PDB file of C-alpha atoms and ligand atoms in Angstrom:
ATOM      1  CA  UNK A 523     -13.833  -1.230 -13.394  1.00 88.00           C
ATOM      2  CA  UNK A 524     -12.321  -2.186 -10.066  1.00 94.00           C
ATOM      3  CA  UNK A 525     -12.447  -6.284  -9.665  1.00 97.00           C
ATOM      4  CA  UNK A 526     -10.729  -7.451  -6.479  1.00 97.00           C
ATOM      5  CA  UNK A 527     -10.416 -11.576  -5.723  1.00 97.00           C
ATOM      6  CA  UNK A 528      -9.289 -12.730  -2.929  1.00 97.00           C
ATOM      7  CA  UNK A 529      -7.453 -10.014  -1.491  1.00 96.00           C
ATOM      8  CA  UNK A 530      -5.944 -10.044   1.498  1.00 97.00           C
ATOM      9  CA  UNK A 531      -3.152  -7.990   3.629  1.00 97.00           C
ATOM     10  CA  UNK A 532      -1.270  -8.799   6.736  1.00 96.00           C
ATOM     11  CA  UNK A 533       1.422  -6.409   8.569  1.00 95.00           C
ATOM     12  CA  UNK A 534       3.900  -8.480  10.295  1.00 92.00           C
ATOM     13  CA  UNK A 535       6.093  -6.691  13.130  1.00 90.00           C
ATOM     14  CA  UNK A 536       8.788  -8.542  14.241  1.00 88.00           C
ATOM     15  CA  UNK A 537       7.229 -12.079  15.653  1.00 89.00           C
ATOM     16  CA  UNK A 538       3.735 -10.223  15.565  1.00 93.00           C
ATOM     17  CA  UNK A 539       0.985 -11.128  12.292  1.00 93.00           C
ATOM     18  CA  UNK A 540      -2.086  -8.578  12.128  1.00 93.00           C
ATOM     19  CA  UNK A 541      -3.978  -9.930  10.123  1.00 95.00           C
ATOM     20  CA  UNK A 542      -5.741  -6.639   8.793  1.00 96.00           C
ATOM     21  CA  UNK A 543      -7.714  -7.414   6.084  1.00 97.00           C
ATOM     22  CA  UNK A 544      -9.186 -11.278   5.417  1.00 97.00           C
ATOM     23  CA  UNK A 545      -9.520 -12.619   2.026  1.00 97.00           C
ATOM     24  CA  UNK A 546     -12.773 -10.936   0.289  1.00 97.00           C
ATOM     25  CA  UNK A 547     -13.795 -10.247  -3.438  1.00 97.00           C
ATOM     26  CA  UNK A 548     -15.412  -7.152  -4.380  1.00 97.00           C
ATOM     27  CA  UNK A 549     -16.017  -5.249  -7.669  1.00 96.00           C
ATOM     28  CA  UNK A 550     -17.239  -2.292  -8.472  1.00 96.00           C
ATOM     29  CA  UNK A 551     -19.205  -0.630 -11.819  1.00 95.00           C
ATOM     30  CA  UNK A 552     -18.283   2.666 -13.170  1.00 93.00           C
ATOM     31  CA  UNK A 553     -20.366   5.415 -11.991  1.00 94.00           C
ATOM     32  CA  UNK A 554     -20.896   3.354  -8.767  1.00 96.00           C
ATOM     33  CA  UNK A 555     -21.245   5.207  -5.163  1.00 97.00           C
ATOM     34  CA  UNK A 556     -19.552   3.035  -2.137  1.00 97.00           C
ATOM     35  CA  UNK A 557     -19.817   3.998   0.964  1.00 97.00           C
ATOM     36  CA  UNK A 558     -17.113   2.187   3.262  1.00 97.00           C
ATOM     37  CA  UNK A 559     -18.402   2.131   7.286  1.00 96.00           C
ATOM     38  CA  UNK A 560     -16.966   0.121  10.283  1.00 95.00           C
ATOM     39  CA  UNK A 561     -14.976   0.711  13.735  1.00 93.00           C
ATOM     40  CA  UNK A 562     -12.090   1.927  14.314  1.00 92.00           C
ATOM     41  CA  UNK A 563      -9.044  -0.197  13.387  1.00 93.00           C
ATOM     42  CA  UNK A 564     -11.514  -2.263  11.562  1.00 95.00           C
ATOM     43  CA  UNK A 565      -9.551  -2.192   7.841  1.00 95.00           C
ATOM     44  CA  UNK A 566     -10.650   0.683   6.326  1.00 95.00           C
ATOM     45  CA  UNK A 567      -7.360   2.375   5.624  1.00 92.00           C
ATOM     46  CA  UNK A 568      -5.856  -0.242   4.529  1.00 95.00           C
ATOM     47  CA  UNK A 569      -8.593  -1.144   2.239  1.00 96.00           C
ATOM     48  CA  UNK A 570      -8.705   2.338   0.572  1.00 95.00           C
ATOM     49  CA  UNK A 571      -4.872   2.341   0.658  1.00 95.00           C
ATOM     50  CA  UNK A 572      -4.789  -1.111  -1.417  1.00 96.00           C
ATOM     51  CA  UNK A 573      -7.787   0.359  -3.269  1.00 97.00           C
ATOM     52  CA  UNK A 574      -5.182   3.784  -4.338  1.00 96.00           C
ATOM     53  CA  UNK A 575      -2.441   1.545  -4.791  1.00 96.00           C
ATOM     54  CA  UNK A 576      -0.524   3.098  -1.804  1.00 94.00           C
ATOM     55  CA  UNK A 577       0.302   0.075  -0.177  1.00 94.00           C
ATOM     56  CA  UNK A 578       1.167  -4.158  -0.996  1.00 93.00           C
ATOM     57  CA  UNK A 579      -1.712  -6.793  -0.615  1.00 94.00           C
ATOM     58  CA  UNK A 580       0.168 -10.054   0.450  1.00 92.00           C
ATOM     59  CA  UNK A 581      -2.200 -12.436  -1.731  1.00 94.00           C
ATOM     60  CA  UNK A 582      -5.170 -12.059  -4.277  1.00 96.00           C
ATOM     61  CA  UNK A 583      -5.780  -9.965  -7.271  1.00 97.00           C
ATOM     62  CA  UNK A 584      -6.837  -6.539  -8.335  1.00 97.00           C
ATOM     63  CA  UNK A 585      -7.467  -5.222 -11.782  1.00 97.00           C
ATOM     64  CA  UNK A 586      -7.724  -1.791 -12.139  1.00 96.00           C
ATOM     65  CA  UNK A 587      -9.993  -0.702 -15.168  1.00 92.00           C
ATOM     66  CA  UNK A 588      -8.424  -3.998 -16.517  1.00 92.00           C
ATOM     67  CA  UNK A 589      -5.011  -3.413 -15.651  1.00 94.00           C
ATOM     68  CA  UNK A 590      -3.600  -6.166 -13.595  1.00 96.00           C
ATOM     69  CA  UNK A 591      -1.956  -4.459 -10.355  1.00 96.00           C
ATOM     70  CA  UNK A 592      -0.302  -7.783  -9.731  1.00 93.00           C
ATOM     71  CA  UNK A 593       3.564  -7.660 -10.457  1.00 89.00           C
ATOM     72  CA  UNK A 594       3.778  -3.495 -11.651  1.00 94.00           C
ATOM     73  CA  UNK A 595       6.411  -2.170 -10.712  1.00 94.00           C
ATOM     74  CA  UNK A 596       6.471   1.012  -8.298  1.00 94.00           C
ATOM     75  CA  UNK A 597       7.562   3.495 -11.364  1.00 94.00           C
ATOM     76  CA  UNK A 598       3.763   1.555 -13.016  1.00 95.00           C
ATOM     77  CA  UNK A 599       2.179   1.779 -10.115  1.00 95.00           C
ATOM     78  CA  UNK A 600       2.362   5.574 -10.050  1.00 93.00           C
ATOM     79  CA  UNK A 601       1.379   6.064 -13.422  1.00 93.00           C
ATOM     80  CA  UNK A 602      -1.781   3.862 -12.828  1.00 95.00           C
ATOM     81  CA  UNK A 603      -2.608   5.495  -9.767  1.00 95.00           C
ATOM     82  CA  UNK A 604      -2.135   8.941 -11.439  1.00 93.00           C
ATOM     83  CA  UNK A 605      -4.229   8.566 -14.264  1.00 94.00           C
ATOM     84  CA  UNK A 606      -6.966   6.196 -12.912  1.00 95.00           C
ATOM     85  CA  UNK A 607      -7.623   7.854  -9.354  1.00 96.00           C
ATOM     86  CA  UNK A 608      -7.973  10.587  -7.677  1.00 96.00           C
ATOM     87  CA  UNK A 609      -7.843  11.125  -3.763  1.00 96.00           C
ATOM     88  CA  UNK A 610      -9.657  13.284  -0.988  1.00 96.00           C
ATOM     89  CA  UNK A 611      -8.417  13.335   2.298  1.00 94.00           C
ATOM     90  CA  UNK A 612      -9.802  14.292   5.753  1.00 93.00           C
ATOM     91  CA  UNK A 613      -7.103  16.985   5.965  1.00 94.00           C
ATOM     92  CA  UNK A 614      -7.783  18.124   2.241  1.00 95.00           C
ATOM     93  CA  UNK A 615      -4.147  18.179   2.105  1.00 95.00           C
ATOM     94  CA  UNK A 616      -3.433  21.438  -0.172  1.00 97.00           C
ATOM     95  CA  UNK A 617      -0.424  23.226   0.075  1.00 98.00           C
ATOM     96  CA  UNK A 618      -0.084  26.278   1.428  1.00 98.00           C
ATOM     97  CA  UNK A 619       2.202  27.866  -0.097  1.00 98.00           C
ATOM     98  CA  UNK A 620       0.962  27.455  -3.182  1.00 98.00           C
ATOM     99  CA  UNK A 621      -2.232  29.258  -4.435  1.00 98.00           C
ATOM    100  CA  UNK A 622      -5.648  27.781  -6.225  1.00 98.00           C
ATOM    101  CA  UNK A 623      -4.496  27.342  -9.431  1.00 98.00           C
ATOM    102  CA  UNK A 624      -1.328  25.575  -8.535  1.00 98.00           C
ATOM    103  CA  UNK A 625      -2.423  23.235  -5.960  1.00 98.00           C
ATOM    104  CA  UNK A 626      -5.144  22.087  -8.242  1.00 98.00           C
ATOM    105  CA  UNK A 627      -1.989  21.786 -11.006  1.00 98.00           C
ATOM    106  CA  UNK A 628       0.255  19.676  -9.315  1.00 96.00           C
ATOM    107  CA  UNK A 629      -1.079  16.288  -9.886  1.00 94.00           C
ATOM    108  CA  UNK A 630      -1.230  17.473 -13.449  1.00 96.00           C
ATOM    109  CA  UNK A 631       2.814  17.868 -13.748  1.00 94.00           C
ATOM    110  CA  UNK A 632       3.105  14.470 -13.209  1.00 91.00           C
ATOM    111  CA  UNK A 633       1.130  13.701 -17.135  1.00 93.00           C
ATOM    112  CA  UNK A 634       2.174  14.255 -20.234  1.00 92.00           C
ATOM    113  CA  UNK A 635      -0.660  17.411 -20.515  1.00 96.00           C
ATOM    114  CA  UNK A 636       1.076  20.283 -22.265  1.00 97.00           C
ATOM    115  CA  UNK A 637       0.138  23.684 -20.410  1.00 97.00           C
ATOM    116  CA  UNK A 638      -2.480  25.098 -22.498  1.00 98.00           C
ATOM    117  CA  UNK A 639      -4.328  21.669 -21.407  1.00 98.00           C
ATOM    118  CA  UNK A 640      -3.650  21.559 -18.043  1.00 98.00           C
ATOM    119  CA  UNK A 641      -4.905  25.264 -17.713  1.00 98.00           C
ATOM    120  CA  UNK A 642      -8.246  24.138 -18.856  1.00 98.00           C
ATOM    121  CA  UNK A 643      -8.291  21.547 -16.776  1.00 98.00           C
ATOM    122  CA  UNK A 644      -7.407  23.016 -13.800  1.00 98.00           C
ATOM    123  CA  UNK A 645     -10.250  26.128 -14.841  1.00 98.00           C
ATOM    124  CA  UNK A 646     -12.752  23.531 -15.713  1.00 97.00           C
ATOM    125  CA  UNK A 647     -12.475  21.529 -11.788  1.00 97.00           C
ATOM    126  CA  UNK A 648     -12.460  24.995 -10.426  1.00 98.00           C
ATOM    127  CA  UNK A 649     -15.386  25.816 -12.307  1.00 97.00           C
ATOM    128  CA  UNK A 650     -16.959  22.646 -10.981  1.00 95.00           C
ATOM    129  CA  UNK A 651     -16.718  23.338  -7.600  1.00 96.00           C
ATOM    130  CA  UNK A 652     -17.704  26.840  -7.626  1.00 96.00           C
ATOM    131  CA  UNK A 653     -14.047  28.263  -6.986  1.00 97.00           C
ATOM    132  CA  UNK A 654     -13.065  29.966 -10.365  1.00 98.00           C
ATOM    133  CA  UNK A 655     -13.021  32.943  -9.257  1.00 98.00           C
ATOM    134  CA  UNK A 656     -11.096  32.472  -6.249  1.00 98.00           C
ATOM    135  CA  UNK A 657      -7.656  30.608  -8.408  1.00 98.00           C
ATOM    136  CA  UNK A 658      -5.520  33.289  -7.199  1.00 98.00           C
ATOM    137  CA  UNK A 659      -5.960  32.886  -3.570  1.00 98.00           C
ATOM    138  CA  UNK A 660      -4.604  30.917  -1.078  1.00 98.00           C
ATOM    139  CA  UNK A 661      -5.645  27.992   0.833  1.00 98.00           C
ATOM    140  CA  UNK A 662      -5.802  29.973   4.065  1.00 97.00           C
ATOM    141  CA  UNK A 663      -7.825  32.497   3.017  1.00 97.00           C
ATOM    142  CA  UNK A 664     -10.620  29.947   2.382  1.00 97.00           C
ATOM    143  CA  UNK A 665     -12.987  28.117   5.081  1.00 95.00           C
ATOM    144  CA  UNK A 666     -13.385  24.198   5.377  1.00 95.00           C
ATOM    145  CA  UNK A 667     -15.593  24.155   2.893  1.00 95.00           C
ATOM    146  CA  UNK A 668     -13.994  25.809   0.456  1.00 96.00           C
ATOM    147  CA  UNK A 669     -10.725  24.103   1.117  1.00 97.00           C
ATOM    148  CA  UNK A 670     -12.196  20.800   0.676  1.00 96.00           C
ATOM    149  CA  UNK A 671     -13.889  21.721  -2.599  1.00 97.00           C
ATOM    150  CA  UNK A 672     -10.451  22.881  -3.906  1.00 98.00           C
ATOM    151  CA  UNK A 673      -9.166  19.358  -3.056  1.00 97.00           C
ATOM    152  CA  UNK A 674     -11.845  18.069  -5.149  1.00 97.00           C
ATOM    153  CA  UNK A 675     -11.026  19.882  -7.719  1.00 97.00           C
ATOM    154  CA  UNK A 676      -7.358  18.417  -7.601  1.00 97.00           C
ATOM    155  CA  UNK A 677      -9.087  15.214  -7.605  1.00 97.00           C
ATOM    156  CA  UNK A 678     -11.254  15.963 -10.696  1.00 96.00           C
ATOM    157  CA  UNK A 679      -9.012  17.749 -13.026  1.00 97.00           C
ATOM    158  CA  UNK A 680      -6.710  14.471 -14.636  1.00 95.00           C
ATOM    159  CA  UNK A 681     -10.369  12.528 -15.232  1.00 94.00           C
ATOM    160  CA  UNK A 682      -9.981   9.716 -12.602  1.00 95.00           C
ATOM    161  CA  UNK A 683     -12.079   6.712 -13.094  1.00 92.00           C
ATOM    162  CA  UNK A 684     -12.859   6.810  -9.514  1.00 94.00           C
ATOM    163  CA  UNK A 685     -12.442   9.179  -6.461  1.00 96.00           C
ATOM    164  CA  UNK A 686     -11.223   7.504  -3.237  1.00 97.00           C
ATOM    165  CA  UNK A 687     -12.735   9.872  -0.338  1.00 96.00           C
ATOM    166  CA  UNK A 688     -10.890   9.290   3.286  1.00 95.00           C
ATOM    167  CA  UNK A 689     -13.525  10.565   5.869  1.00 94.00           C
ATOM    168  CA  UNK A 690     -14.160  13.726   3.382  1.00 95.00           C
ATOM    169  CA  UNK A 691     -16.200  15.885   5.940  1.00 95.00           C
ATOM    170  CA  UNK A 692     -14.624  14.766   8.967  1.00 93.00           C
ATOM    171  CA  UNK A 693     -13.136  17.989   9.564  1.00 92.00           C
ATOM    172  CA  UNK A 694     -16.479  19.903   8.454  1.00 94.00           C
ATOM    173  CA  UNK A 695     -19.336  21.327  10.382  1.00 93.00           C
ATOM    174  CA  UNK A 696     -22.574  19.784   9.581  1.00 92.00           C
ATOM    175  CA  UNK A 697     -23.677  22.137   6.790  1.00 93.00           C
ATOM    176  CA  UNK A 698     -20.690  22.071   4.661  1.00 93.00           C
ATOM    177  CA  UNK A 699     -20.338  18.661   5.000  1.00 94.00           C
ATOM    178  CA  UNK A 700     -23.723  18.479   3.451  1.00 94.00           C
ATOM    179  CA  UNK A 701     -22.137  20.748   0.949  1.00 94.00           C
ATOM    180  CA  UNK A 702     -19.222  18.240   0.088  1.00 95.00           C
ATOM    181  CA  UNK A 703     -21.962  15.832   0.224  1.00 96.00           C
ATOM    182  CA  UNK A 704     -23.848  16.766  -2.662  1.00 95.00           C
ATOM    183  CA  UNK A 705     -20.886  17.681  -4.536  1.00 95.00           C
ATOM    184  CA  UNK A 706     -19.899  14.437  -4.480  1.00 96.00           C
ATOM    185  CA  UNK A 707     -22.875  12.888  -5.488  1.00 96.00           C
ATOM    186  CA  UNK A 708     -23.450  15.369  -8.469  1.00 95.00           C
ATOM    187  CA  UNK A 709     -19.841  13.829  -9.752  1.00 95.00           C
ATOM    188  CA  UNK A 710     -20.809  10.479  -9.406  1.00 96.00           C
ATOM    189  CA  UNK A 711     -23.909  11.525 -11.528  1.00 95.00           C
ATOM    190  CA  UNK A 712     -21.368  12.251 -14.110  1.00 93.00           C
ATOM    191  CA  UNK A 713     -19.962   9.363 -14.171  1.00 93.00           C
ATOM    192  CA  UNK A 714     -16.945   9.288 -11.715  1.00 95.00           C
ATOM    193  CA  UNK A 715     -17.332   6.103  -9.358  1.00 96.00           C
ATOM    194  CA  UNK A 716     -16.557   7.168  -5.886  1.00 97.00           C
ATOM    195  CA  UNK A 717     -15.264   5.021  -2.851  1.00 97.00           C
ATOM    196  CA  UNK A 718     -15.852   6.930   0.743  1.00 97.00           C
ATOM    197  CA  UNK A 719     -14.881   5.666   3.689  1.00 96.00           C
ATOM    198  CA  UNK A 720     -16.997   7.584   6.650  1.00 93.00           C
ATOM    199  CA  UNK A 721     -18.471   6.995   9.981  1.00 88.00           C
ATOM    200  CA  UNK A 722     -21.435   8.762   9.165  1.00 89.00           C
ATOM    201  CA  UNK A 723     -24.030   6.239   8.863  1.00 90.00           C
ATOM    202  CA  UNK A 724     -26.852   8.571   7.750  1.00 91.00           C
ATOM    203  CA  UNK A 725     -24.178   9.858   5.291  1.00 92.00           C
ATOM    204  CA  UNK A 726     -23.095   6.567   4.510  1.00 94.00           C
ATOM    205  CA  UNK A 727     -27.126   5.481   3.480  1.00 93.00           C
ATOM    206  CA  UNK A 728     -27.022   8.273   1.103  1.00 93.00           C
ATOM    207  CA  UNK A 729     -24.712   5.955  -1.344  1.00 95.00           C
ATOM    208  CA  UNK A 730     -26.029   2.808  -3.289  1.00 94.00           C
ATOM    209  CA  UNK A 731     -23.801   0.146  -1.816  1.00 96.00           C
ATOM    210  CA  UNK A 732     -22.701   0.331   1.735  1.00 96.00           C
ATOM    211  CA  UNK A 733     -18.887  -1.746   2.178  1.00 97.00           C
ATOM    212  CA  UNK A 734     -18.908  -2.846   6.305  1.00 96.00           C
ATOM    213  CA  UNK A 735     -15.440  -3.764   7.921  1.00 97.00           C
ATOM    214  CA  UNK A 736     -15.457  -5.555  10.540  1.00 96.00           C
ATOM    215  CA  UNK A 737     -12.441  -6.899  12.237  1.00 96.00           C
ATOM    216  CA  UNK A 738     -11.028  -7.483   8.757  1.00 97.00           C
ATOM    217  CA  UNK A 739     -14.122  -8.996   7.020  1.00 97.00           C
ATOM    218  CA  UNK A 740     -15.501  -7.102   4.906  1.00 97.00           C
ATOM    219  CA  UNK A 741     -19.280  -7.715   3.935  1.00 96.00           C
ATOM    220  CA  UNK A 742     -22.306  -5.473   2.194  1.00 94.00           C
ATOM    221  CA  UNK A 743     -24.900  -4.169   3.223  1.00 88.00           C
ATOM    222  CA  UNK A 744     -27.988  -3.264   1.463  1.00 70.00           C
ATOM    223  CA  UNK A 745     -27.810   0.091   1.071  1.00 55.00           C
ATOM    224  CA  UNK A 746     -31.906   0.659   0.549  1.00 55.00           C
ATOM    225  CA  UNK A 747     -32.804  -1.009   4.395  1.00 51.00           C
ATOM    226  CA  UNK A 748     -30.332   1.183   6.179  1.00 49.00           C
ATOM    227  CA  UNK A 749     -31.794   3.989   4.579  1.00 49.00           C
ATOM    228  CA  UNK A 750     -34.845   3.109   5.623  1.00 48.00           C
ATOM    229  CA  UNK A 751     -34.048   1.361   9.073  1.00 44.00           C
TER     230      UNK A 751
HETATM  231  P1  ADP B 874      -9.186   1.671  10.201  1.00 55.04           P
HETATM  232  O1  ADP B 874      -8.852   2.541   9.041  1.00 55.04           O
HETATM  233  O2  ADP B 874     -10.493   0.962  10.026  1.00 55.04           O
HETATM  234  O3  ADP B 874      -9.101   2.373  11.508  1.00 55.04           O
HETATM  235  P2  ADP B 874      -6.648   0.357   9.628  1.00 55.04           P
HETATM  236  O4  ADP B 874      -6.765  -0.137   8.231  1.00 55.04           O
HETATM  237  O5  ADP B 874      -5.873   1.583   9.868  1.00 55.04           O
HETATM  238  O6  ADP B 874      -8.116   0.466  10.276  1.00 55.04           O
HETATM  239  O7  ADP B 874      -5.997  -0.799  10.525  1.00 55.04           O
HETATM  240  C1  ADP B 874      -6.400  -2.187  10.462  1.00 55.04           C
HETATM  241  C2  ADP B 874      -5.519  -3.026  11.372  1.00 55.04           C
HETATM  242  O8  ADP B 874      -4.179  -3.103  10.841  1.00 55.04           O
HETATM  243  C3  ADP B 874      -5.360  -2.470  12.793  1.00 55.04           C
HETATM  244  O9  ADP B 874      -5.291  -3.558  13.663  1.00 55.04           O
HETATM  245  C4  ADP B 874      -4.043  -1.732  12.712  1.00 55.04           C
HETATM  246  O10 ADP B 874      -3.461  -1.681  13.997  1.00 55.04           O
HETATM  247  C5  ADP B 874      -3.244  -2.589  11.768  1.00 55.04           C
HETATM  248  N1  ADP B 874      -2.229  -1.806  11.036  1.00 55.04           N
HETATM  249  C6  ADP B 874      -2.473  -0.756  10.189  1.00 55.04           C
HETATM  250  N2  ADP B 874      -1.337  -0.298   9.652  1.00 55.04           N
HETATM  251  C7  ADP B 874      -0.341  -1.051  10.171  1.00 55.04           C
HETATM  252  C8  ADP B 874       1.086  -1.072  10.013  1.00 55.04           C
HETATM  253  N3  ADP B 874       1.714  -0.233   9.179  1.00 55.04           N
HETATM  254  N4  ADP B 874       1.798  -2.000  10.705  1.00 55.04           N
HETATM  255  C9  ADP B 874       1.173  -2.865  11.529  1.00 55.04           C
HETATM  256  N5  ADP B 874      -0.144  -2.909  11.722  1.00 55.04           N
HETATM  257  C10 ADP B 874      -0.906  -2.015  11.052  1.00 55.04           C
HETATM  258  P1  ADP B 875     -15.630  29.093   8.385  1.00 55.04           P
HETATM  259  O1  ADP B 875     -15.389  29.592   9.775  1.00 55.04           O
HETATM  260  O2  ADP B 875     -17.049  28.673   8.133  1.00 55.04           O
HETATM  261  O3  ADP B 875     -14.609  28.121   7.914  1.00 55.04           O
HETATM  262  P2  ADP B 875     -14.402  31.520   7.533  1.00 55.04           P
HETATM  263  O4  ADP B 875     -14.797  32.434   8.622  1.00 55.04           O
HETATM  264  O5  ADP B 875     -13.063  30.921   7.529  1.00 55.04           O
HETATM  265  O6  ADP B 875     -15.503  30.355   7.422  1.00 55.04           O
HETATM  266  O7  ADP B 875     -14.639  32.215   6.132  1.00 55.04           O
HETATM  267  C1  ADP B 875     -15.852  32.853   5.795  1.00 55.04           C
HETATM  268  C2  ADP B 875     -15.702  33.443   4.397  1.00 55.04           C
HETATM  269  O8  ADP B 875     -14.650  34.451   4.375  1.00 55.04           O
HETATM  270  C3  ADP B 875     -15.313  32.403   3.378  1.00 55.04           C
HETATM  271  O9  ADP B 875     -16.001  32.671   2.168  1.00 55.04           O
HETATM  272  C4  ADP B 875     -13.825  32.616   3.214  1.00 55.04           C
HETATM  273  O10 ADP B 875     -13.428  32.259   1.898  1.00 55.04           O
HETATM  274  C5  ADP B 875     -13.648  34.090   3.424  1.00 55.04           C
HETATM  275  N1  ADP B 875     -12.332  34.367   4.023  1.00 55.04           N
HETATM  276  C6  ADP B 875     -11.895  33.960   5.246  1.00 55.04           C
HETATM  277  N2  ADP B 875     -10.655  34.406   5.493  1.00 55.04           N
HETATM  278  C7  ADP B 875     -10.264  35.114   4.387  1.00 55.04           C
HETATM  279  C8  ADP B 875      -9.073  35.823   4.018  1.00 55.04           C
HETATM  280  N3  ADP B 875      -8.025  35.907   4.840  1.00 55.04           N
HETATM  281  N4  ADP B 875      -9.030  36.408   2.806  1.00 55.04           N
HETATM  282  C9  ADP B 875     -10.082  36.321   1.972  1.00 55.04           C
HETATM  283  N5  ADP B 875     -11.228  35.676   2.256  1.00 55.04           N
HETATM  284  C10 ADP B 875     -11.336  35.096   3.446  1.00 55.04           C
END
């Protein structure tokens, strides 16, 4: 679903080569749960960024659900990214402006969905995350929690083949993290694959692979001893 050989990224500023990310291979199955730990400045952005197809890799290859990223243009690139992925940030990222319905919309405006299908759509996520009822309100009027959820939704509603989760609960108190947690993991049931970068470790043992970054190098991590360690 996601096959990744030899991929590597560098930033260069002026005279200056960070080498951010060395060369690794990694794939991963539909309906997959990865968990993505390590220190600060150790990759991780960059890694989910490459994974979203938000930013370059200088050398290696990624298919995407068999779609070689290597050589799309930026116009292609969008159009993968909206149809294969969706994304969850820290911040949830909703606009405020706008209400339920229409935040969990927009990404939907950018397909070729006629209305009647993106209403469903849009009612169906909702419905997932326990926020039908709520369509007409405002992000404000909602707590952390909630917020988040609605993100999810936005996530959900085109059918990714996988969710890419930036630090998902790092602006939630412990119990609605746990919240967001099982969410999650009752969408991967279903069959989304989900990537999650966190620095949870506890929360990170709760998926079945565990991605560590370390200075660039990424290895795994068997998932079933640190749950038990
Ligand atoms: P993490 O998400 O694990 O904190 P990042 O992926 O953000 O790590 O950063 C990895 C490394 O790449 C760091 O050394 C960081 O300073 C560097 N880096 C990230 N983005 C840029 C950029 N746009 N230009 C130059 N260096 C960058
Ligand atoms: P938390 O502090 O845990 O984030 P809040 O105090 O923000 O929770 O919200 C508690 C409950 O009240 C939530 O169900 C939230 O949706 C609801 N709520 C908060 N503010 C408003 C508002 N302005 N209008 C309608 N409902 C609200």
């Amino acid at each position: 679903m996601l096959k990744m050989s030899k991929l590597a990224k560098a930033y260069y500023t002026d005279t200056v080569k960070t080498q951010a990310l060395q060369p690794f291979d990694l794939e991963v199955q539909q309906g997959e749960f990865v968990a993505v730990i390590g220190p600060s400045g150790s990759g991780k952005t960059t890694f989910l960024n490459i994974a979203g197809l938000l930013e370059e890799y200088c050398e290696g290859q990624y298919l995407l659900d068999g779609n070689d990223v290597t050589g799309l243009s930026d116009k292609q690139k969008s159009r993968l990214r909206n149809e294969k992925i969706g994304f969850i940030f820290q911040g949830f990222n909703l606009i405020p402006e706008l209400n339920l319905f229409d935040n969990v919309e927009m990404p939907l405006r950018y397909r070729s969905f006629s209305a009647a299908e993106r209403k469903q759509r849009v009612m169906d996520a909702l419905q997932q995350v326990g926020l039908a009822s709520r369509k007409d309100h405002y992000p404000q009027q909602l707590s952390g929690g909630q917020q988040q959820r609605v993100a999810i939704a936005r996530a959900l509603a085109g059918s990714p083949a996988f969710l890419l989760a930036d630090e998902p609960t790092g602006n939630l108190d412990s119990k609605m993290a746990d919240g967001i947690m099982s969410l999650l993991k009752d969408i991967n049931a279903k069959g989304t694959s989900i990537l999650m970068v966190t620095h949870d470790t506890e929360q990170a043992s709760q998926a079945q692979r565990i991605i560590e970054i370390k200075d660039g190098v990424l290895s795994e991590r068997c998932a079933q001893a640190q749950a038990i360690a």
